[in-house]
Amino acid sequence: PGAAVAACLLVLALAAVPVAPLVLRNLEQFGTAQLTTQKGPHALYWVVGQILAQAEQRPFEEVTRELLRDFTASLERRNVDLSKLNPYEQSDEKLEYAIERLSSIPLSDTIKTWLSGAVINLASPAVVVDTRVRALNRRSFAETTGDGLVDRLATFLFDNDSDYTLIVGIGSVASAIALALQFLGWTWLARHLPYAAAISAAVILYILLINGPVASPKYRLPIEPVLIILQAAAMVNLYHRFRARRRPG
């Protein structure tokens, strides 16, 4: 136990070294230890905006423009001049307004949007972020409306360039096969190494929850090593089963 604690502390210390200068600078100049000014815009536009766009079946950009207008009006009502605030204070104002708006959204809408984001992040084919494939794309998924995730996906794909639809379709089939193997590998792991299975599931769920409604294959990069191990476990297990069946007697 002592060695494990020491190793954890060492990792934390090494991780803190690269960001320490930025933290010290922000404390000195802005009075905050925050590393980024993006938490407010992210919460307001990418979280609240995505939830409202999906719940109300409206284009994402239209919703974000409306949120910006409402946020500006909220500042005016409170006599807050955003230009006089530093970037971190501006971010805090947006975060506070985002929390206010989020509290007024039905929980079911938030859960549905989170689940849609999790499905896309976990199952969408990586080929869609290839620049050559993206060049074929004639639509924006964020701007595509529909009654639920399946309807949005269908509209996005079938109203798009035929070559793009074909490539994404093939990639989706491959992704579905990989996802099935990964689940099979996890079930095998759960039977033989339950603690490892629990840790792998916790890592995957954590990343999916953190990403929330912001969806793209690139956001599953932190869990790709885990998914690769699970898929490899399934393939090795299937290989041994196949060989065992082919042995005579």
Coordinates of N, CA, C and O in Angstrom, one line a residue, residues 16 168 191 216 243:
A16 N 1.7 17.9 -12.2 CA 1.5 19.3 -11.7 C 2.6 20.2 -12.3 O 2.4 21.4 -12.4
V168 N -19.4 6.3 -44.6 CA -19.8 6.3 -43.2 C -20.6 5.1 -42.9 O -20.5 4.5 -41.8
R191 N -16.0 -12.1 -15.9 CA -16.1 -13.5 -15.4 C -14.7 -13.9 -14.7 O -14.7 -14.6 -13.7
S216 N -18.3 13.3 -30.8 CA -17.4 13.1 -31.9 C -16.5 11.9 -31.6 O -16.2 11.7 -30.4
R243 N -10.3 -22.9 -32.2 CA -9.2 -24.0 -32.3 C -9.6 -25.2 -31.5 O -9.4 -26.3 -31.9

